[in-house]
PDB file of C-alpha atoms in Angstrom:
ATOM      1  CA  UNK W   1      90.894 135.574  93.041  1.00 52.00           C
ATOM      2  CA  UNK W   2      94.475 136.762  92.903  1.00 69.00           C
ATOM      3  CA  UNK W   3      97.263 134.910  91.111  1.00 72.00           C
ATOM      4  CA  UNK W   4      98.765 133.502  94.303  1.00 76.00           C
ATOM      5  CA  UNK W   5      95.378 132.098  95.345  1.00 78.00           C
ATOM      6  CA  UNK W   6      94.991 130.349  91.997  1.00 84.00           C
ATOM      7  CA  UNK W   7      98.513 128.909  92.139  1.00 90.00           C
ATOM      8  CA  UNK W   8      98.033 127.769  95.742  1.00 88.00           C
ATOM      9  CA  UNK W   9      94.693 126.179  94.887  1.00 89.00           C
ATOM     10  CA  UNK W  10      96.239 124.265  91.972  1.00 92.00           C
ATOM     11  CA  UNK W  11      99.257 123.165  94.020  1.00 94.00           C
ATOM     12  CA  UNK W  12      97.038 122.036  96.903  1.00 93.00           C
ATOM     13  CA  UNK W  13      94.865 119.943  94.564  1.00 95.00           C
ATOM     14  CA  UNK W  14      97.910 118.412  92.835  1.00 96.00           C
ATOM     15  CA  UNK W  15      99.502 117.570  96.186  1.00 96.00           C
ATOM     16  CA  UNK W  16      96.240 116.040  97.388  1.00 96.00           C
ATOM     17  CA  UNK W  17      96.111 113.769  94.344  1.00 97.00           C
ATOM     18  CA  UNK W  18      99.813 112.878  94.639  1.00 97.00           C
ATOM     19  CA  UNK W  19      99.316 111.915  98.287  1.00 97.00           C
ATOM     20  CA  UNK W  20      96.270 109.754  97.505  1.00 98.00           C
ATOM     21  CA  UNK W  21      98.229 107.929  94.804  1.00 97.00           C
ATOM     22  CA  UNK W  22     101.278 107.583  97.068  1.00 96.00           C
ATOM     23  CA  UNK W  23      99.124 106.213  99.898  1.00 97.00           C
ATOM     24  CA  UNK W  24      97.595 103.631  97.537  1.00 96.00           C
ATOM     25  CA  UNK W  25     101.041 102.555  96.329  1.00 92.00           C
ATOM     26  CA  UNK W  26     102.391 102.433  99.879  1.00 93.00           C
ATOM     27  CA  UNK W  27      99.380 100.373 100.969  1.00 94.00           C
ATOM     28  CA  UNK W  28     100.012  97.972  98.085  1.00 92.00           C
ATOM     29  CA  UNK W  29     103.644  97.848  99.116  1.00 90.00           C
ATOM     30  CA  UNK W  30     102.659  96.967 102.702  1.00 93.00           C
ATOM     31  CA  UNK W  31     100.366  94.166 101.541  1.00 93.00           C
ATOM     32  CA  UNK W  32     103.033  92.923  99.160  1.00 89.00           C
ATOM     33  CA  UNK W  33     105.668  92.888 101.937  1.00 88.00           C
ATOM     34  CA  UNK W  34     103.574  90.400 103.905  1.00 89.00           C
ATOM     35  CA  UNK W  35     101.752  88.471 101.163  1.00 90.00           C
ATOM     36  CA  UNK W  36     104.270  88.321  98.321  1.00 85.00           C
ATOM     37  CA  UNK W  37     107.633  89.833  99.286  1.00 80.00           C
ATOM     38  CA  UNK W  38     109.272  88.451  96.130  1.00 77.00           C
ATOM     39  CA  UNK W  39     107.102  90.867  94.081  1.00 76.00           C
ATOM     40  CA  UNK W  40     108.060  93.916  96.111  1.00 74.00           C
ATOM     41  CA  UNK W  41     110.926  94.880  93.802  1.00 67.00           C
ATOM     42  CA  UNK W  42     108.309  95.865  91.187  1.00 64.00           C
ATOM     43  CA  UNK W  43     106.997  98.567  93.529  1.00 63.00           C
ATOM     44  CA  UNK W  44     110.110  99.607  95.464  1.00 67.00           C
ATOM     45  CA  UNK W  45     113.762  99.724  94.510  1.00 64.00           C
ATOM     46  CA  UNK W  46     116.235  98.933  97.276  1.00 62.00           C
ATOM     47  CA  UNK W  47     119.941  99.577  97.021  1.00 60.00           C
ATOM     48  CA  UNK W  48     121.698  96.222  97.376  1.00 56.00           C
ATOM     49  CA  UNK W  49     124.879  97.855  98.627  1.00 55.00           C
ATOM     50  CA  UNK W  50     125.332  98.833 102.241  1.00 64.00           C
ATOM     51  CA  UNK W  51     124.370  97.187 105.463  1.00 78.00           C
ATOM     52  CA  UNK W  52     121.291  99.285 106.256  1.00 81.00           C
ATOM     53  CA  UNK W  53     118.427 100.998 104.471  1.00 82.00           C
ATOM     54  CA  UNK W  54     116.735 104.209 105.608  1.00 84.00           C
ATOM     55  CA  UNK W  55     112.950 104.305 105.208  1.00 88.00           C
ATOM     56  CA  UNK W  56     111.382 107.731 105.723  1.00 90.00           C
ATOM     57  CA  UNK W  57     107.971 109.398 105.379  1.00 93.00           C
ATOM     58  CA  UNK W  58     107.261 112.887 106.794  1.00 93.00           C
ATOM     59  CA  UNK W  59     109.825 112.590 109.565  1.00 91.00           C
ATOM     60  CA  UNK W  60     108.960 108.978 110.485  1.00 93.00           C
ATOM     61  CA  UNK W  61     112.301 107.295 109.876  1.00 93.00           C
ATOM     62  CA  UNK W  62     113.286 103.655 110.251  1.00 92.00           C
ATOM     63  CA  UNK W  63     116.820 102.369 109.750  1.00 89.00           C
ATOM     64  CA  UNK W  64     116.925  98.605 109.280  1.00 85.00           C
ATOM     65  CA  UNK W  65     119.593  96.112 108.232  1.00 81.00           C
ATOM     66  CA  UNK W  66     119.682  94.791 104.664  1.00 78.00           C
ATOM     67  CA  UNK W  67     120.002  91.041 104.221  1.00 74.00           C
ATOM     68  CA  UNK W  68     120.565  89.642 100.714  1.00 71.00           C
ATOM     69  CA  UNK W  69     119.747  92.992  99.117  1.00 69.00           C
ATOM     70  CA  UNK W  70     116.376  93.528 100.864  1.00 72.00           C
ATOM     71  CA  UNK W  71     115.392  94.853 104.283  1.00 78.00           C
ATOM     72  CA  UNK W  72     113.542  92.787 106.867  1.00 82.00           C
ATOM     73  CA  UNK W  73     110.082  92.418 105.293  1.00 87.00           C
ATOM     74  CA  UNK W  74     108.312  92.605 108.662  1.00 90.00           C
ATOM     75  CA  UNK W  75     109.961  95.945 109.359  1.00 91.00           C
ATOM     76  CA  UNK W  76     109.285  97.169 105.835  1.00 90.00           C
ATOM     77  CA  UNK W  77     105.652  95.999 105.893  1.00 92.00           C
ATOM     78  CA  UNK W  78     104.952  97.722 109.211  1.00 95.00           C
ATOM     79  CA  UNK W  79     106.756 100.861 108.049  1.00 95.00           C
ATOM     80  CA  UNK W  80     104.698 100.862 104.837  1.00 94.00           C
ATOM     81  CA  UNK W  81     101.462 100.414 106.809  1.00 96.00           C
ATOM     82  CA  UNK W  82     102.308 103.385 109.033  1.00 96.00           C
ATOM     83  CA  UNK W  83     103.395 105.434 106.031  1.00 97.00           C
ATOM     84  CA  UNK W  84     100.086 104.686 104.317  1.00 97.00           C
ATOM     85  CA  UNK W  85      98.199 106.241 107.232  1.00 97.00           C
ATOM     86  CA  UNK W  86     100.586 109.222 107.302  1.00 97.00           C
ATOM     87  CA  UNK W  87     100.151 109.816 103.564  1.00 98.00           C
ATOM     88  CA  UNK W  88      96.356 109.619 103.927  1.00 98.00           C
ATOM     89  CA  UNK W  89      96.500 112.229 106.705  1.00 97.00           C
ATOM     90  CA  UNK W  90      98.611 114.509 104.515  1.00 97.00           C
ATOM     91  CA  UNK W  91      96.207 114.001 101.593  1.00 97.00           C
ATOM     92  CA  UNK W  92      93.422 115.156 103.911  1.00 97.00           C
ATOM     93  CA  UNK W  93      95.478 118.229 104.895  1.00 96.00           C
ATOM     94  CA  UNK W  94      95.810 119.234 101.247  1.00 96.00           C
ATOM     95  CA  UNK W  95      92.155 118.379 100.573  1.00 96.00           C
ATOM     96  CA  UNK W  96      91.045 120.685 103.382  1.00 94.00           C
ATOM     97  CA  UNK W  97      93.411 123.423 102.207  1.00 92.00           C
ATOM     98  CA  UNK W  98      91.975 123.147  98.697  1.00 91.00           C
ATOM     99  CA  UNK W  99      88.408 123.306 100.025  1.00 90.00           C
ATOM    100  CA  UNK W 100      89.190 126.312 102.235  1.00 88.00           C
ATOM    101  CA  UNK W 101      90.616 128.178  99.248  1.00 87.00           C
ATOM    102  CA  UNK W 102      87.615 127.190  97.128  1.00 86.00           C
ATOM    103  CA  UNK W 103      85.039 128.267  99.756  1.00 83.00           C
ATOM    104  CA  UNK W 104      86.856 131.543 100.422  1.00 79.00           C
ATOM    105  CA  UNK W 105      87.277 132.554  96.778  1.00 75.00           C
ATOM    106  CA  UNK W 106      84.182 134.734  96.488  1.00 77.00           C
ATOM    107  CA  UNK W 107      83.454 135.525 100.122  1.00 77.00           C
ATOM    108  CA  UNK W 108      85.057 135.890 103.520  1.00 73.00           C
ATOM    109  CA  UNK W 109      87.372 133.168 104.856  1.00 70.00           C
ATOM    110  CA  UNK W 110      85.679 133.485 108.268  1.00 74.00           C
ATOM    111  CA  UNK W 111      83.130 130.704 107.794  1.00 78.00           C
ATOM    112  CA  UNK W 112      82.115 127.884 110.082  1.00 85.00           C
ATOM    113  CA  UNK W 113      83.226 125.175 107.614  1.00 86.00           C
ATOM    114  CA  UNK W 114      86.605 126.848 107.120  1.00 86.00           C
ATOM    115  CA  UNK W 115      87.179 126.996 110.871  1.00 88.00           C
ATOM    116  CA  UNK W 116      86.293 123.287 111.135  1.00 91.00           C
ATOM    117  CA  UNK W 117      88.573 122.326 108.230  1.00 92.00           C
ATOM    118  CA  UNK W 118      91.424 124.426 109.613  1.00 92.00           C
ATOM    119  CA  UNK W 119      91.025 122.669 112.957  1.00 93.00           C
ATOM    120  CA  UNK W 120      91.122 119.307 111.145  1.00 94.00           C
ATOM    121  CA  UNK W 121      94.358 120.341 109.426  1.00 95.00           C
ATOM    122  CA  UNK W 122      95.869 120.971 112.859  1.00 94.00           C
ATOM    123  CA  UNK W 123      94.653 117.632 114.177  1.00 95.00           C
ATOM    124  CA  UNK W 124      95.905 115.750 111.099  1.00 96.00           C
ATOM    125  CA  UNK W 125      99.281 117.473 111.415  1.00 95.00           C
ATOM    126  CA  UNK W 126      99.612 116.443 115.058  1.00 96.00           C
ATOM    127  CA  UNK W 127      98.497 112.897 114.203  1.00 96.00           C
ATOM    128  CA  UNK W 128     101.388 112.396 111.739  1.00 96.00           C
ATOM    129  CA  UNK W 129     104.161 112.153 114.384  1.00 95.00           C
ATOM    130  CA  UNK W 130     101.815 110.278 116.735  1.00 96.00           C
ATOM    131  CA  UNK W 131     101.312 107.590 114.064  1.00 96.00           C
ATOM    132  CA  UNK W 132     105.094 107.532 113.609  1.00 95.00           C
ATOM    133  CA  UNK W 133     105.668 106.956 117.320  1.00 95.00           C
ATOM    134  CA  UNK W 134     103.036 104.235 117.541  1.00 96.00           C
ATOM    135  CA  UNK W 135     104.308 102.428 114.449  1.00 96.00           C
ATOM    136  CA  UNK W 136     107.902 102.858 115.600  1.00 94.00           C
ATOM    137  CA  UNK W 137     107.071 101.136 118.848  1.00 95.00           C
ATOM    138  CA  UNK W 138     105.215  98.349 117.007  1.00 96.00           C
ATOM    139  CA  UNK W 139     108.178  97.881 114.652  1.00 95.00           C
ATOM    140  CA  UNK W 140     110.598  97.685 117.555  1.00 94.00           C
ATOM    141  CA  UNK W 141     108.375  95.148 119.296  1.00 94.00           C
ATOM    142  CA  UNK W 142     108.166  93.034 116.149  1.00 92.00           C
ATOM    143  CA  UNK W 143     111.814  93.233 115.071  1.00 89.00           C
ATOM    144  CA  UNK W 144     113.565  93.773 118.384  1.00 87.00           C
ATOM    145  CA  UNK W 145     114.663  97.005 119.985  1.00 86.00           C
ATOM    146  CA  UNK W 146     118.308  96.450 119.026  1.00 86.00           C
ATOM    147  CA  UNK W 147     117.774  95.588 115.355  1.00 85.00           C
ATOM    148  CA  UNK W 148     116.164  98.816 114.099  1.00 90.00           C
ATOM    149  CA  UNK W 149     116.546 102.525 114.741  1.00 90.00           C
ATOM    150  CA  UNK W 150     113.454 104.722 114.825  1.00 92.00           C
ATOM    151  CA  UNK W 151     113.219 108.505 114.791  1.00 93.00           C
ATOM    152  CA  UNK W 152     110.343 110.950 114.463  1.00 91.00           C
ATOM    153  CA  UNK W 153     110.239 114.625 113.607  1.00 91.00           C
ATOM    154  CA  UNK W 154     108.420 117.081 115.860  1.00 90.00           C
ATOM    155  CA  UNK W 155     107.540 119.393 112.954  1.00 91.00           C
ATOM    156  CA  UNK W 156     104.013 117.941 112.687  1.00 90.00           C
ATOM    157  CA  UNK W 157     103.330 118.831 116.315  1.00 91.00           C
ATOM    158  CA  UNK W 158     104.652 122.349 115.849  1.00 93.00           C
ATOM    159  CA  UNK W 159     102.680 122.900 112.639  1.00 93.00           C
ATOM    160  CA  UNK W 160      99.546 121.390 114.198  1.00 93.00           C
ATOM    161  CA  UNK W 161      99.746 123.610 117.269  1.00 94.00           C
ATOM    162  CA  UNK W 162     100.264 126.699 115.100  1.00 93.00           C
ATOM    163  CA  UNK W 163      97.279 125.781 112.924  1.00 91.00           C
ATOM    164  CA  UNK W 164      95.085 125.127 115.978  1.00 91.00           C
ATOM    165  CA  UNK W 165      96.045 128.581 117.322  1.00 91.00           C
ATOM    166  CA  UNK W 166      95.242 130.091 113.931  1.00 89.00           C
ATOM    167  CA  UNK W 167      91.884 128.320 114.095  1.00 88.00           C
ATOM    168  CA  UNK W 168      91.060 130.289 117.237  1.00 88.00           C
ATOM    169  CA  UNK W 169      91.747 133.543 115.400  1.00 85.00           C
ATOM    170  CA  UNK W 170      89.496 132.451 112.529  1.00 80.00           C
ATOM    171  CA  UNK W 171      86.743 131.516 115.002  1.00 81.00           C
ATOM    172  CA  UNK W 172      87.086 134.932 116.651  1.00 83.00           C
ATOM    173  CA  UNK W 173      87.002 136.638 113.230  1.00 79.00           C
ATOM    174  CA  UNK W 174      83.831 134.718 112.403  1.00 76.00           C
ATOM    175  CA  UNK W 175      82.225 135.917 115.661  1.00 79.00           C
ATOM    176  CA  UNK W 176      83.235 139.504 114.950  1.00 78.00           C
ATOM    177  CA  UNK W 177      81.732 139.331 111.445  1.00 71.00           C
ATOM    178  CA  UNK W 178      78.497 137.934 112.917  1.00 68.00           C
ATOM    179  CA  UNK W 179      78.431 140.794 115.449  1.00 67.00           C
ATOM    180  CA  UNK W 180      78.972 143.393 112.732  1.00 66.00           C
ATOM    181  CA  UNK W 181      76.245 141.876 110.544  1.00 65.00           C
ATOM    182  CA  UNK W 182      73.907 141.958 113.561  1.00 61.00           C
ATOM    183  CA  UNK W 183      74.532 145.671 113.980  1.00 57.00           C
ATOM    184  CA  UNK W 184      73.815 146.455 110.337  1.00 55.00           C
TER     185      UNK W 184
END
């Protein structure tokens, strides 16, 4: 395994763990926003100055007014719930990347499991902005369309489509390797 493979494998595993921890904290933050909003300041620090707060996770952005130093807890709780799902999806992306690197270390990357995991990475990447759109709509329904601003990044779609195209090349490479092995 070359140096870049080792570094990438380590970074992918670290990012997977960071995303799992972040998703757990964000999930706790979502529960806290609804069940015990007075405890939320132990998990999240909000700037008391300004009239709005910007909440953002992987391109899913919500701008909401701040009242008495805290944002609307319904908006924050729904944002945190959506962000939890997004962070879980990204943890799965890094998990699959780590597994692909691990499975390909001593052999060819053109394996059935690698093709499946690469396809999952594409699907997870596309699901990130979809979750953002769904949760944005839910937030606007709950808080009112005029009281919050929602935006979503298209980068997850673009990355997902590129990865799904790459998956086709890996599937074709796997078929070619099978054909060559059949000839030998």
